[in-house]
mmCIF file with all atom_site columns, C-alpha atoms and ligand atoms in Angstrom:
data_model
loop_
_atom_site.group_PDB
_atom_site.id
_atom_site.type_symbol
_atom_site.label_atom_id
_atom_site.label_alt_id
_atom_site.label_comp_id
_atom_site.label_asym_id
_atom_site.label_entity_id
_atom_site.label_seq_id
_atom_site.pdbx_PDB_ins_code
_atom_site.Cartn_x
_atom_site.Cartn_y
_atom_site.Cartn_z
_atom_site.occupancy
_atom_site.B_iso_or_equiv
_atom_site.pdbx_formal_charge
_atom_site.auth_seq_id
_atom_site.auth_comp_id
_atom_site.auth_asym_id
_atom_site.auth_atom_id
_atom_site.pdbx_PDB_model_num
ATOM   1   C  CA  . MET A 1 1   ? -10.621 15.112 17.931  1.00 0.00 ? 1   MET A CA  1
ATOM   2   C  CA  . ALA A 1 2   ? -8.037  12.397 18.112  1.00 0.00 ? 2   ALA A CA  1
ATOM   3   C  CA  . GLU A 1 3   ? -7.842  9.818  15.891  1.00 0.00 ? 3   GLU A CA  1
ATOM   4   C  CA  . THR A 1 4   ? -8.217  6.573  17.389  1.00 0.00 ? 4   THR A CA  1
ATOM   5   C  CA  . LEU A 1 5   ? -6.499  3.357  15.867  1.00 0.00 ? 5   LEU A CA  1
ATOM   6   C  CA  . SER A 1 6   ? -9.588  0.736  16.318  1.00 0.00 ? 6   SER A CA  1
ATOM   7   C  CA  . SER A 1 7   ? -9.278  -2.697 14.673  1.00 0.00 ? 7   SER A CA  1
ATOM   8   C  CA  . GLU A 1 8   ? -13.140 -2.028 13.326  1.00 0.00 ? 8   GLU A CA  1
ATOM   9   C  CA  . HIS A 1 9   ? -11.548 0.394  11.123  1.00 0.00 ? 9   HIS A CA  1
ATOM   10  C  CA  . TYR A 1 10  ? -8.272  -0.855 10.803  1.00 0.00 ? 10  TYR A CA  1
ATOM   11  C  CA  . SER A 1 11  ? -7.204  -4.426 9.752   1.00 0.00 ? 11  SER A CA  1
ATOM   12  C  CA  . PRO A 1 12  ? -4.659  -6.277 11.663  1.00 0.00 ? 12  PRO A CA  1
ATOM   13  C  CA  . ILE A 1 13  ? -2.038  -5.543 9.450   1.00 0.00 ? 13  ILE A CA  1
ATOM   14  C  CA  . VAL A 1 14  ? -1.984  -1.616 8.855   1.00 0.00 ? 14  VAL A CA  1
ATOM   15  C  CA  . ILE A 1 15  ? -1.756  -1.833 13.430  1.00 0.00 ? 15  ILE A CA  1
ATOM   16  C  CA  . ASP A 1 16  ? 0.963   -3.711 12.796  1.00 0.00 ? 16  ASP A CA  1
ATOM   17  C  CA  . HIS A 1 17  ? 2.452   -2.185 10.677  1.00 0.00 ? 17  HIS A CA  1
ATOM   18  C  CA  . PHE A 1 18  ? 1.301   1.342  12.738  1.00 0.00 ? 18  PHE A CA  1
ATOM   19  C  CA  . ASN A 1 19  ? 2.908   -0.046 15.705  1.00 0.00 ? 19  ASN A CA  1
ATOM   20  C  CA  . ASN A 1 20  ? 6.393   -1.632 13.619  1.00 0.00 ? 20  ASN A CA  1
ATOM   21  C  CA  . PRO A 1 21  ? 6.470   0.671  11.079  1.00 0.00 ? 21  PRO A CA  1
ATOM   22  C  CA  . ARG A 1 22  ? 9.079   -1.568 9.127   1.00 0.00 ? 22  ARG A CA  1
ATOM   23  C  CA  . ASN A 1 23  ? 12.103  1.064  8.554   1.00 0.00 ? 23  ASN A CA  1
ATOM   24  C  CA  . ALA A 1 24  ? 11.085  3.821  9.966   1.00 0.00 ? 24  ALA A CA  1
ATOM   25  C  CA  . GLY A 1 25  ? 14.234  6.987  10.238  1.00 0.00 ? 25  GLY A CA  1
ATOM   26  C  CA  . PRO A 1 26  ? 15.685  8.400  7.925   1.00 0.00 ? 26  PRO A CA  1
ATOM   27  C  CA  . MET A 1 27  ? 19.517  7.140  5.336   1.00 0.00 ? 27  MET A CA  1
ATOM   28  C  CA  . GLU A 1 28  ? 22.207  7.500  5.458   1.00 0.00 ? 28  GLU A CA  1
ATOM   29  C  CA  . ASP A 1 29  ? 23.877  9.120  2.411   1.00 0.00 ? 29  ASP A CA  1
ATOM   30  C  CA  . ALA A 1 30  ? 20.485  7.965  0.496   1.00 0.00 ? 30  ALA A CA  1
ATOM   31  C  CA  . ASP A 1 31  ? 20.806  8.602  -3.471  1.00 0.00 ? 31  ASP A CA  1
ATOM   32  C  CA  . ALA A 1 32  ? 17.352  9.321  -4.148  1.00 0.00 ? 32  ALA A CA  1
ATOM   33  C  CA  . GLU A 1 33  ? 14.720  11.299 -1.750  1.00 0.00 ? 33  GLU A CA  1
ATOM   34  C  CA  . ALA A 1 34  ? 11.235  12.505 -1.654  1.00 0.00 ? 34  ALA A CA  1
ATOM   35  C  CA  . PHE A 1 35  ? 8.437   14.033 0.412   1.00 0.00 ? 35  PHE A CA  1
ATOM   36  C  CA  . VAL A 1 36  ? 5.510   14.046 0.428   1.00 0.00 ? 36  VAL A CA  1
ATOM   37  C  CA  . THR A 1 37  ? 2.484   15.536 1.983   1.00 0.00 ? 37  THR A CA  1
ATOM   38  C  CA  . ASN A 1 38  ? -1.487  15.648 1.481   1.00 0.00 ? 38  ASN A CA  1
ATOM   39  C  CA  . PRO A 1 39  ? -2.408  19.768 2.325   1.00 0.00 ? 39  PRO A CA  1
ATOM   40  C  CA  . VAL A 1 40  ? -6.290  18.723 3.073   1.00 0.00 ? 40  VAL A CA  1
ATOM   41  C  CA  . CYS A 1 41  ? -4.912  16.670 6.073   1.00 0.00 ? 41  CYS A CA  1
ATOM   42  C  CA  . GLY A 1 42  ? -1.522  17.447 6.807   1.00 0.00 ? 42  GLY A CA  1
ATOM   43  C  CA  . ASP A 1 43  ? -0.276  14.182 6.447   1.00 0.00 ? 43  ASP A CA  1
ATOM   44  C  CA  . SER A 1 44  ? 3.205   14.135 4.785   1.00 0.00 ? 44  SER A CA  1
ATOM   45  C  CA  . MET A 1 45  ? 5.982   10.684 4.288   1.00 0.00 ? 45  MET A CA  1
ATOM   46  C  CA  . ARG A 1 46  ? 9.900   11.290 2.841   1.00 0.00 ? 46  ARG A CA  1
ATOM   47  C  CA  . LEU A 1 47  ? 10.814  8.158  1.295   1.00 0.00 ? 47  LEU A CA  1
ATOM   48  C  CA  . PHE A 1 48  ? 14.336  7.524  1.563   1.00 0.00 ? 48  PHE A CA  1
ATOM   49  C  CA  . LEU A 1 49  ? 16.435  4.961  -0.948  1.00 0.00 ? 49  LEU A CA  1
ATOM   50  C  CA  . ARG A 1 50  ? 19.259  3.823  -2.260  1.00 0.00 ? 50  ARG A CA  1
ATOM   51  C  CA  . ILE A 1 51  ? 20.253  2.575  -5.039  1.00 0.00 ? 51  ILE A CA  1
ATOM   52  C  CA  . ASP A 1 52  ? 22.160  -0.044 -6.909  1.00 0.00 ? 52  ASP A CA  1
ATOM   53  C  CA  . ARG A 1 53  ? 23.949  0.025  -10.139 1.00 0.00 ? 53  ARG A CA  1
ATOM   54  C  CA  . ASP A 1 54  ? 25.161  -3.144 -11.859 1.00 0.00 ? 54  ASP A CA  1
ATOM   55  C  CA  . CYS A 1 55  ? 24.779  -5.106 -14.650 1.00 0.00 ? 55  CYS A CA  1
ATOM   56  C  CA  . ASN A 1 56  ? 21.165  -6.057 -14.554 1.00 0.00 ? 56  ASN A CA  1
ATOM   57  C  CA  . GLY A 1 57  ? 20.469  -2.878 -14.351 1.00 0.00 ? 57  GLY A CA  1
ATOM   58  C  CA  . ASP A 1 58  ? 19.129  -0.292 -11.314 1.00 0.00 ? 58  ASP A CA  1
ATOM   59  C  CA  . ARG A 1 59  ? 17.539  -1.306 -8.763  1.00 0.00 ? 59  ARG A CA  1
ATOM   60  C  CA  . VAL A 1 60  ? 16.310  -0.461 -4.944  1.00 0.00 ? 60  VAL A CA  1
ATOM   61  C  CA  . ALA A 1 61  ? 18.914  -1.791 -2.583  1.00 0.00 ? 61  ALA A CA  1
ATOM   62  C  CA  . ALA A 1 62  ? 17.118  -0.537 0.773   1.00 0.00 ? 62  ALA A CA  1
ATOM   63  C  CA  . ALA A 1 63  ? 14.221  1.822  1.695   1.00 0.00 ? 63  ALA A CA  1
ATOM   64  C  CA  . THR A 1 64  ? 13.210  3.903  4.913   1.00 0.00 ? 64  THR A CA  1
ATOM   65  C  CA  . PHE A 1 65  ? 10.671  6.741  5.517   1.00 0.00 ? 65  PHE A CA  1
ATOM   66  C  CA  . LEU A 1 66  ? 9.832   8.928  8.662   1.00 0.00 ? 66  LEU A CA  1
ATOM   67  C  CA  . ALA A 1 67  ? 6.202   9.460  7.757   1.00 0.00 ? 67  ALA A CA  1
ATOM   68  C  CA  . SER A 1 68  ? 3.729   11.547 9.976   1.00 0.00 ? 68  SER A CA  1
ATOM   69  C  CA  . GLY A 1 69  ? 0.258   11.176 9.555   1.00 0.00 ? 69  GLY A CA  1
ATOM   70  C  CA  . CYS A 1 70  ? -2.830  8.666  10.351  1.00 0.00 ? 70  CYS A CA  1
ATOM   71  C  CA  . PRO A 1 71  ? -2.538  5.206  10.737  1.00 0.00 ? 71  PRO A CA  1
ATOM   72  C  CA  . ALA A 1 72  ? -3.228  4.443  7.419   1.00 0.00 ? 72  ALA A CA  1
ATOM   73  C  CA  . THR A 1 73  ? -0.992  6.975  6.249   1.00 0.00 ? 73  THR A CA  1
ATOM   74  C  CA  . ILE A 1 74  ? 2.438   5.269  8.144   1.00 0.00 ? 74  ILE A CA  1
ATOM   75  C  CA  . ALA A 1 75  ? 1.133   1.989  7.838   1.00 0.00 ? 75  ALA A CA  1
ATOM   76  C  CA  . THR A 1 76  ? 1.332   2.303  4.062   1.00 0.00 ? 76  THR A CA  1
ATOM   77  C  CA  . SER A 1 77  ? 4.918   3.926  3.778   1.00 0.00 ? 77  SER A CA  1
ATOM   78  C  CA  . SER A 1 78  ? 6.014   1.376  6.351   1.00 0.00 ? 78  SER A CA  1
ATOM   79  C  CA  . VAL A 1 79  ? 5.059   -1.403 3.281   1.00 0.00 ? 79  VAL A CA  1
ATOM   80  C  CA  . ALA A 1 80  ? 6.415   0.623  0.253   1.00 0.00 ? 80  ALA A CA  1
ATOM   81  C  CA  . THR A 1 81  ? 9.269   0.441  2.320   1.00 0.00 ? 81  THR A CA  1
ATOM   82  C  CA  . THR A 1 82  ? 9.932   -2.977 1.938   1.00 0.00 ? 82  THR A CA  1
ATOM   83  C  CA  . MET A 1 83  ? 7.719   -3.574 -1.295  1.00 0.00 ? 83  MET A CA  1
ATOM   84  C  CA  . VAL A 1 84  ? 10.442  -1.863 -2.929  1.00 0.00 ? 84  VAL A CA  1
ATOM   85  C  CA  . ARG A 1 85  ? 13.899  -3.378 -1.751  1.00 0.00 ? 85  ARG A CA  1
ATOM   86  C  CA  . GLY A 1 86  ? 15.308  -6.236 -3.852  1.00 0.00 ? 86  GLY A CA  1
ATOM   87  C  CA  . ARG A 1 87  ? 12.524  -4.429 -6.955  1.00 0.00 ? 87  ARG A CA  1
ATOM   88  C  CA  . SER A 1 88  ? 14.303  -3.033 -10.376 1.00 0.00 ? 88  SER A CA  1
ATOM   89  C  CA  . LEU A 1 89  ? 13.682  1.275  -11.109 1.00 0.00 ? 89  LEU A CA  1
ATOM   90  C  CA  . ASP A 1 90  ? 10.861  -0.323 -14.350 1.00 0.00 ? 90  ASP A CA  1
ATOM   91  C  CA  . GLU A 1 91  ? 9.049   -2.445 -10.786 1.00 0.00 ? 91  GLU A CA  1
ATOM   92  C  CA  . ALA A 1 92  ? 9.547   -0.268 -8.182  1.00 0.00 ? 92  ALA A CA  1
ATOM   93  C  CA  . LEU A 1 93  ? 7.486   2.424  -10.714 1.00 0.00 ? 93  LEU A CA  1
ATOM   94  C  CA  . THR A 1 94  ? 4.042   -0.072 -11.704 1.00 0.00 ? 94  THR A CA  1
ATOM   95  C  CA  . LEU A 1 95  ? 4.031   -0.169 -7.551  1.00 0.00 ? 95  LEU A CA  1
ATOM   96  C  CA  . THR A 1 96  ? -0.043  2.412  -7.210  1.00 0.00 ? 96  THR A CA  1
ATOM   97  C  CA  . ARG A 1 97  ? -1.516  2.902  -4.120  1.00 0.00 ? 97  ARG A CA  1
ATOM   98  C  CA  . ASP A 1 98  ? -3.881  -0.124 -5.177  1.00 0.00 ? 98  ASP A CA  1
ATOM   99  C  CA  . ASP A 1 99  ? -1.202  -2.212 -4.761  1.00 0.00 ? 99  ASP A CA  1
ATOM   100 C  CA  . PHE A 1 100 ? 0.337   -0.929 -1.068  1.00 0.00 ? 100 PHE A CA  1
ATOM   101 C  CA  . ALA A 1 101 ? -3.043  -0.664 0.215   1.00 0.00 ? 101 ALA A CA  1
ATOM   102 C  CA  . ASP A 1 102 ? -4.566  -4.090 -1.038  1.00 0.00 ? 102 ASP A CA  1
ATOM   103 C  CA  . ALA A 1 103 ? -0.859  -4.928 1.114   1.00 0.00 ? 103 ALA A CA  1
ATOM   104 C  CA  . VAL A 1 104 ? -1.689  -3.693 4.579   1.00 0.00 ? 104 VAL A CA  1
ATOM   105 C  CA  . GLY A 1 105 ? -4.906  -6.050 4.229   1.00 0.00 ? 105 GLY A CA  1
ATOM   106 C  CA  . GLY A 1 106 ? -7.271  -3.033 2.412   1.00 0.00 ? 106 GLY A CA  1
ATOM   107 C  CA  . LEU A 1 107 ? -7.474  0.832  3.820   1.00 0.00 ? 107 LEU A CA  1
ATOM   108 C  CA  . PRO A 1 108 ? -11.159 1.686  5.151   1.00 0.00 ? 108 PRO A CA  1
ATOM   109 C  CA  . LYS A 1 109 ? -12.632 4.796  2.696   1.00 0.00 ? 109 LYS A CA  1
ATOM   110 C  CA  . SER A 1 110 ? -12.272 7.622  4.591   1.00 0.00 ? 110 SER A CA  1
ATOM   111 C  CA  . LYS A 1 111 ? -8.633  6.443  4.423   1.00 0.00 ? 111 LYS A CA  1
ATOM   112 C  CA  . VAL A 1 112 ? -7.918  4.907  0.635   1.00 0.00 ? 112 VAL A CA  1
ATOM   113 C  CA  . HIS A 1 113 ? -6.094  8.648  -0.004  1.00 0.00 ? 113 HIS A CA  1
ATOM   114 C  CA  . CYS A 1 114 ? -3.312  7.869  0.872   1.00 0.00 ? 114 CYS A CA  1
ATOM   115 C  CA  . SER A 1 115 ? -2.011  5.301  0.418   1.00 0.00 ? 115 SER A CA  1
ATOM   116 C  CA  . VAL A 1 116 ? -1.574  8.176  -2.564  1.00 0.00 ? 116 VAL A CA  1
ATOM   117 C  CA  . LEU A 1 117 ? 1.726   9.484  -0.755  1.00 0.00 ? 117 LEU A CA  1
ATOM   118 C  CA  . ALA A 1 118 ? 3.452   6.378  -0.631  1.00 0.00 ? 118 ALA A CA  1
ATOM   119 C  CA  . ALA A 1 119 ? 2.541   5.711  -4.199  1.00 0.00 ? 119 ALA A CA  1
ATOM   120 C  CA  . ALA A 1 120 ? 3.895   9.476  -5.115  1.00 0.00 ? 120 ALA A CA  1
ATOM   121 C  CA  . ALA A 1 121 ? 6.850   9.329  -3.416  1.00 0.00 ? 121 ALA A CA  1
ATOM   122 C  CA  . VAL A 1 122 ? 8.596   6.152  -4.713  1.00 0.00 ? 122 VAL A CA  1
ATOM   123 C  CA  . ARG A 1 123 ? 7.758   8.128  -8.336  1.00 0.00 ? 123 ARG A CA  1
ATOM   124 C  CA  . ASN A 1 124 ? 9.218   10.978 -7.474  1.00 0.00 ? 124 ASN A CA  1
ATOM   125 C  CA  . ALA A 1 125 ? 11.552  9.005  -5.764  1.00 0.00 ? 125 ALA A CA  1
ATOM   126 C  CA  . ILE A 1 126 ? 12.897  7.437  -8.540  1.00 0.00 ? 126 ILE A CA  1
ATOM   127 C  CA  . THR A 1 127 ? 11.926  9.219  -11.799 1.00 0.00 ? 127 THR A CA  1
ATOM   128 C  CA  . GLU A 1 128 ? 14.394  12.557 -9.778  1.00 0.00 ? 128 GLU A CA  1
ATOM   129 C  CA  . TRP A 1 129 ? 17.303  9.571  -9.562  1.00 0.00 ? 129 TRP A CA  1
ATOM   130 C  CA  . ARG A 1 130 ? 16.414  8.727  -13.494 1.00 0.00 ? 130 ARG A CA  1
ATOM   131 C  CA  . ALA A 1 131 ? 16.395  12.910 -14.150 1.00 0.00 ? 131 ALA A CA  1
ATOM   132 C  CA  . THR A 1 132 ? 19.955  13.256 -12.774 1.00 0.00 ? 132 THR A CA  1
ATOM   133 C  CA  . HIS A 1 133 ? 21.623  9.656  -13.084 1.00 0.00 ? 133 HIS A CA  1
ATOM   134 C  CA  . GLY A 1 134 ? 20.493  8.978  -17.281 1.00 0.00 ? 134 GLY A CA  1
HETATM 135 FE FE1 . LIG B 2 .   ? -4.717  12.362 4.242   1.00 0.00 ? 201 LIG B FE1 1
HETATM 136 FE FE2 . LIG B 2 .   ? -4.154  10.112 6.618   1.00 0.00 ? 201 LIG B FE2 1
HETATM 137 S  S1  . LIG B 2 .   ? -5.698  10.972 6.129   1.00 0.00 ? 201 LIG B S1  1
HETATM 138 S  S2  . LIG B 2 .   ? -3.325  11.265 4.632   1.00 0.00 ? 201 LIG B S2  1
#
């Protein structure tokens, strides 16, 4: 049965990010990228980051995403791109699934796991970038 987007289940912020995802789409010449998926439900997310290096350290200059899945996955992916932008890589790595879930006004109990995708994508993209850029 197809999932319905009901305000009884989702916060207005989830509905807003689902209907108007921020920073959706691929990024040309991304510096870092990560693809994560939940094998149980099949939701997936691809995160693209542009990373600036300067004397103040490495920083996320821009973030975009592609996601396939439920409204909670789309919304937490969307909000994650807005939250990592402008942060140092160390700061971005401190963001947790709870931070993303809180930023969309909380998630229904059955959807809390959806915020894991965004958190894992941020962690994987930055970790992989650091492994190749020192
Ligand atoms: Fe599984 Fe959204 S339903 S990640």
